[in-house]
mmCIF file with all atom_site columns, C-alpha atoms in Angstrom:
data_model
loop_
_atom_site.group_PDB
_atom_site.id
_atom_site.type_symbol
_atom_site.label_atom_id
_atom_site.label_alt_id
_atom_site.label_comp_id
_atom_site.label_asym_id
_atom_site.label_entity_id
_atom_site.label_seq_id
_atom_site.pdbx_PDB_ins_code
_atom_site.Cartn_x
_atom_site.Cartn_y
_atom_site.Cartn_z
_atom_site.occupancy
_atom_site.B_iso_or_equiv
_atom_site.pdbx_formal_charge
_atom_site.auth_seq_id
_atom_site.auth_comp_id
_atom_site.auth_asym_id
_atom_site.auth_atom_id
_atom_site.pdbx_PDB_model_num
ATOM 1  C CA . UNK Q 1 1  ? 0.000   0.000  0.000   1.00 74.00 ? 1  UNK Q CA 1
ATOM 2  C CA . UNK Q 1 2  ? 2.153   2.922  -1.444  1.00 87.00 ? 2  UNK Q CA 1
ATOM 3  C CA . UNK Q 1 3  ? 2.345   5.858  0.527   1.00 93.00 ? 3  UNK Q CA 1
ATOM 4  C CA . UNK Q 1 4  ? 1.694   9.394  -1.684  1.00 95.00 ? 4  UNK Q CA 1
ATOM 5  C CA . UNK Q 1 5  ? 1.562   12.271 0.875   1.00 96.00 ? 5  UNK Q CA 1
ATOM 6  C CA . UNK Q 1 6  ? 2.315   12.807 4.423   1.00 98.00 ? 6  UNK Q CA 1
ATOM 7  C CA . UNK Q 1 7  ? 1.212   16.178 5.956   1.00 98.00 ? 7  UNK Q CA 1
ATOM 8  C CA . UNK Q 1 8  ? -0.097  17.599 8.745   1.00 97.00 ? 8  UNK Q CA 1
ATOM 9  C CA . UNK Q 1 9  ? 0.093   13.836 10.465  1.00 98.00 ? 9  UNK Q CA 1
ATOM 10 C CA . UNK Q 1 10 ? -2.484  12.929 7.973   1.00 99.00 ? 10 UNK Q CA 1
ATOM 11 C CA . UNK Q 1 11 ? -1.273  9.728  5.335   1.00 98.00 ? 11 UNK Q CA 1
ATOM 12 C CA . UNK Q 1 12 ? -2.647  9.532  1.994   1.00 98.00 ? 12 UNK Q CA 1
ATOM 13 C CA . UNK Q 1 13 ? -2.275  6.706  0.808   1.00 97.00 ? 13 UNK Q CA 1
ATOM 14 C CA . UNK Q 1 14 ? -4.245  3.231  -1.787  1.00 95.00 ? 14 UNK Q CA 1
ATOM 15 C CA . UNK Q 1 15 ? -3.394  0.033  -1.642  1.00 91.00 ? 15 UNK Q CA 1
ATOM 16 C CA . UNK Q 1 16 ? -1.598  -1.905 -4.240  1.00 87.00 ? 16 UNK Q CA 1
ATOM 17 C CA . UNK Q 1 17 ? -4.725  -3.526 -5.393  1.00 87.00 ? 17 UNK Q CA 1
ATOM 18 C CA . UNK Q 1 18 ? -7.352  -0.839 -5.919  1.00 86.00 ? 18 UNK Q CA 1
ATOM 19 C CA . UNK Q 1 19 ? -9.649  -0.299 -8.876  1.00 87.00 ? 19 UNK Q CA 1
ATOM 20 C CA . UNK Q 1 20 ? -11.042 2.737  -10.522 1.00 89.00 ? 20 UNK Q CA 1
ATOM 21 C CA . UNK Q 1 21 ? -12.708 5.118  -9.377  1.00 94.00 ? 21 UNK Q CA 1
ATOM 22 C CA . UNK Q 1 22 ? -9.700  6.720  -8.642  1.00 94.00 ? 22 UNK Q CA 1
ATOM 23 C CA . UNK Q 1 23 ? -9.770  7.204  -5.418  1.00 96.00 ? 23 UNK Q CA 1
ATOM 24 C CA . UNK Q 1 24 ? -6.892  8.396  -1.499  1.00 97.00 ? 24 UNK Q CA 1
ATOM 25 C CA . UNK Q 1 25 ? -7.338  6.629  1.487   1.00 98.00 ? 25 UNK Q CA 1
ATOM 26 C CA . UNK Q 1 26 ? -6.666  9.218  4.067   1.00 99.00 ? 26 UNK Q CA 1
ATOM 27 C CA . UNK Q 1 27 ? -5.210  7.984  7.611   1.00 98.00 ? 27 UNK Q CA 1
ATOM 28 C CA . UNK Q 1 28 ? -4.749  9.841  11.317  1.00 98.00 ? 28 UNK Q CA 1
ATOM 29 C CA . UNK Q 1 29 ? -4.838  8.452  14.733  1.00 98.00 ? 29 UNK Q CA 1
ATOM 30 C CA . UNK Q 1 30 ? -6.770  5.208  13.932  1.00 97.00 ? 30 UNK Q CA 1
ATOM 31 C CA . UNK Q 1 31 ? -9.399  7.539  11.841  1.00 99.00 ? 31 UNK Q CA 1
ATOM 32 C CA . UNK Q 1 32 ? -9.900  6.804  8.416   1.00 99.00 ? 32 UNK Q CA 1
ATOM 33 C CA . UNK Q 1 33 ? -11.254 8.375  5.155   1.00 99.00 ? 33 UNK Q CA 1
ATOM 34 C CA . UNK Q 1 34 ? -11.384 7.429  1.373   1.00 98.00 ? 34 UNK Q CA 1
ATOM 35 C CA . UNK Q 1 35 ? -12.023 10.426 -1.480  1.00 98.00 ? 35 UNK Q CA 1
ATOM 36 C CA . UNK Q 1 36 ? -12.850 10.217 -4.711  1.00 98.00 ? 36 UNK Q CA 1
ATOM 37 C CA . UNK Q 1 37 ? -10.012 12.021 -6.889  1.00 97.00 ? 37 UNK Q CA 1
ATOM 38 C CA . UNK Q 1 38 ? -12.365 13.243 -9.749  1.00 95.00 ? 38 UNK Q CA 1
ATOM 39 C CA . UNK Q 1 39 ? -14.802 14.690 -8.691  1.00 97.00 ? 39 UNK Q CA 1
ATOM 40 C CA . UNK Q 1 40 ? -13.491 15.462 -5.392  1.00 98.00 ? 40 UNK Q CA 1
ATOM 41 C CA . UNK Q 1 41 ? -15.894 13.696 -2.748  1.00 98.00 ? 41 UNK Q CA 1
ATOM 42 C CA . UNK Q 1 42 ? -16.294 11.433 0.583   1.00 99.00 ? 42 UNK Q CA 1
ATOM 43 C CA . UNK Q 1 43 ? -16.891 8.108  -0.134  1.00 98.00 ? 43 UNK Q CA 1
ATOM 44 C CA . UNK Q 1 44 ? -16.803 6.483  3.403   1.00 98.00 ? 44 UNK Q CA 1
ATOM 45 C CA . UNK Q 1 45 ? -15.059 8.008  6.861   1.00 98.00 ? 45 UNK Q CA 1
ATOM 46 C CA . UNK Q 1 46 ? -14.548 6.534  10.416  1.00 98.00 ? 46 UNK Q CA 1
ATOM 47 C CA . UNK Q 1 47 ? -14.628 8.533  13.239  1.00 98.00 ? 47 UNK Q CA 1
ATOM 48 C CA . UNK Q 1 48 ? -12.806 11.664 11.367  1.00 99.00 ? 48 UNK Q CA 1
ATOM 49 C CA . UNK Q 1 49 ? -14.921 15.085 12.542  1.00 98.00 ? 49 UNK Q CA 1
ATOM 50 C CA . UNK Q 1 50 ? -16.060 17.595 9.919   1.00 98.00 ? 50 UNK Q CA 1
ATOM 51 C CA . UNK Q 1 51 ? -13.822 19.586 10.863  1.00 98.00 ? 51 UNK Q CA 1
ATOM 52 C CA . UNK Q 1 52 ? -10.999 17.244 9.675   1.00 99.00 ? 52 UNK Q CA 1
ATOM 53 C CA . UNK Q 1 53 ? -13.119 16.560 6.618   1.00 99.00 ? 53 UNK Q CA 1
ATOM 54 C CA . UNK Q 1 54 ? -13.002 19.757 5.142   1.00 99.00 ? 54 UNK Q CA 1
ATOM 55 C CA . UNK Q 1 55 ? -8.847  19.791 6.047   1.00 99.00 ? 55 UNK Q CA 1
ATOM 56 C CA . UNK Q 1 56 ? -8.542  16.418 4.592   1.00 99.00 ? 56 UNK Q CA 1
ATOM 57 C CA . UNK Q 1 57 ? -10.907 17.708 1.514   1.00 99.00 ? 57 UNK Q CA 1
ATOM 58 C CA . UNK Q 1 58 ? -8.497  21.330 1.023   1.00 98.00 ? 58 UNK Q CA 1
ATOM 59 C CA . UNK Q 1 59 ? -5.308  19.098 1.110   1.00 98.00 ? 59 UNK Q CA 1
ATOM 60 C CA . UNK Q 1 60 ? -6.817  16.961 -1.548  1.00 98.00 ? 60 UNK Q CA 1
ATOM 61 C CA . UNK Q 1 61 ? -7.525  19.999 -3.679  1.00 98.00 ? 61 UNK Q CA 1
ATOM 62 C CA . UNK Q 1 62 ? -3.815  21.617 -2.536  1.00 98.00 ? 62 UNK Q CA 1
ATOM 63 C CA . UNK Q 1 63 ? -2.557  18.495 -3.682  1.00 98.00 ? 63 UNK Q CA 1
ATOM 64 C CA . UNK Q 1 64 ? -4.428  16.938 -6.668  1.00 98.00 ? 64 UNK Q CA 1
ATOM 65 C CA . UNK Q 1 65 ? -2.689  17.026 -9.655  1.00 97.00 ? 65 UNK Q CA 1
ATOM 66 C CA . UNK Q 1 66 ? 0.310   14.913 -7.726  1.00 96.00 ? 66 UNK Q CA 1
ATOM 67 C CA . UNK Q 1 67 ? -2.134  12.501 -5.961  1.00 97.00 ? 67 UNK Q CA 1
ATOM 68 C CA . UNK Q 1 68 ? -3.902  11.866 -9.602  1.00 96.00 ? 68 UNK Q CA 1
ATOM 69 C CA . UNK Q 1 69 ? -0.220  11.196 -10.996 1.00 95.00 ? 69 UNK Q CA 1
ATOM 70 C CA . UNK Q 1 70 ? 0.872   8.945  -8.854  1.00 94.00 ? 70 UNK Q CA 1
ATOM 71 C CA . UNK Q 1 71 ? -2.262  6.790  -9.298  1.00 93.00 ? 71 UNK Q CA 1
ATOM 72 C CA . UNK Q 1 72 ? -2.238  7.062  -12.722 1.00 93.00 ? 72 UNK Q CA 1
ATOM 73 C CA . UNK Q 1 73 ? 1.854   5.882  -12.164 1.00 92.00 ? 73 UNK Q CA 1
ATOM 74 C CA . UNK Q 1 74 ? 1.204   3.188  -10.179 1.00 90.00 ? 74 UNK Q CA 1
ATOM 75 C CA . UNK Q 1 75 ? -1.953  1.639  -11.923 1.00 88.00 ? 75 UNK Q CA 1
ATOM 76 C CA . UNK Q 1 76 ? -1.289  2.703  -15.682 1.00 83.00 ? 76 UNK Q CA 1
#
């Protein structure tokens, strides 16, 4: 499970196995998230606040064009 982007103690990450949609698992103190990449939205979270959300959501947006890359990378 490749590791993308590590900021703000937050881990973006998918595993070596995923399938379209594209899609970043997002990882903080036993929380969990996954995103679609295009359009940008929450598929599924666990225990993350909204808060956190919309900080996970902004450093998706920040950081888009590298997280789509490195899918396309790994999977193409």
């Amino acid at each position: 499970m490749p590791t993308i982007l590590k900021i703000n103690g937050y881990r973006f990450f998918f595993y070596s196995n995923d399938h379209l949609p594209k899609h970043i698992l997002v990882e903080k103190s036993g929380k969990a998230a996954k995103f679609l990449l295009d359009p940008i939205e929450l598929i599924s979270t666990k225990n993350f606040s909204a808060p956190e959300l919309r900080e996970i959501r902004i450093l998706i947006q920040e950081n888009i064009k590298s997280l789509t890359k490195s899918w396309d990378e790994y999977f193409n």
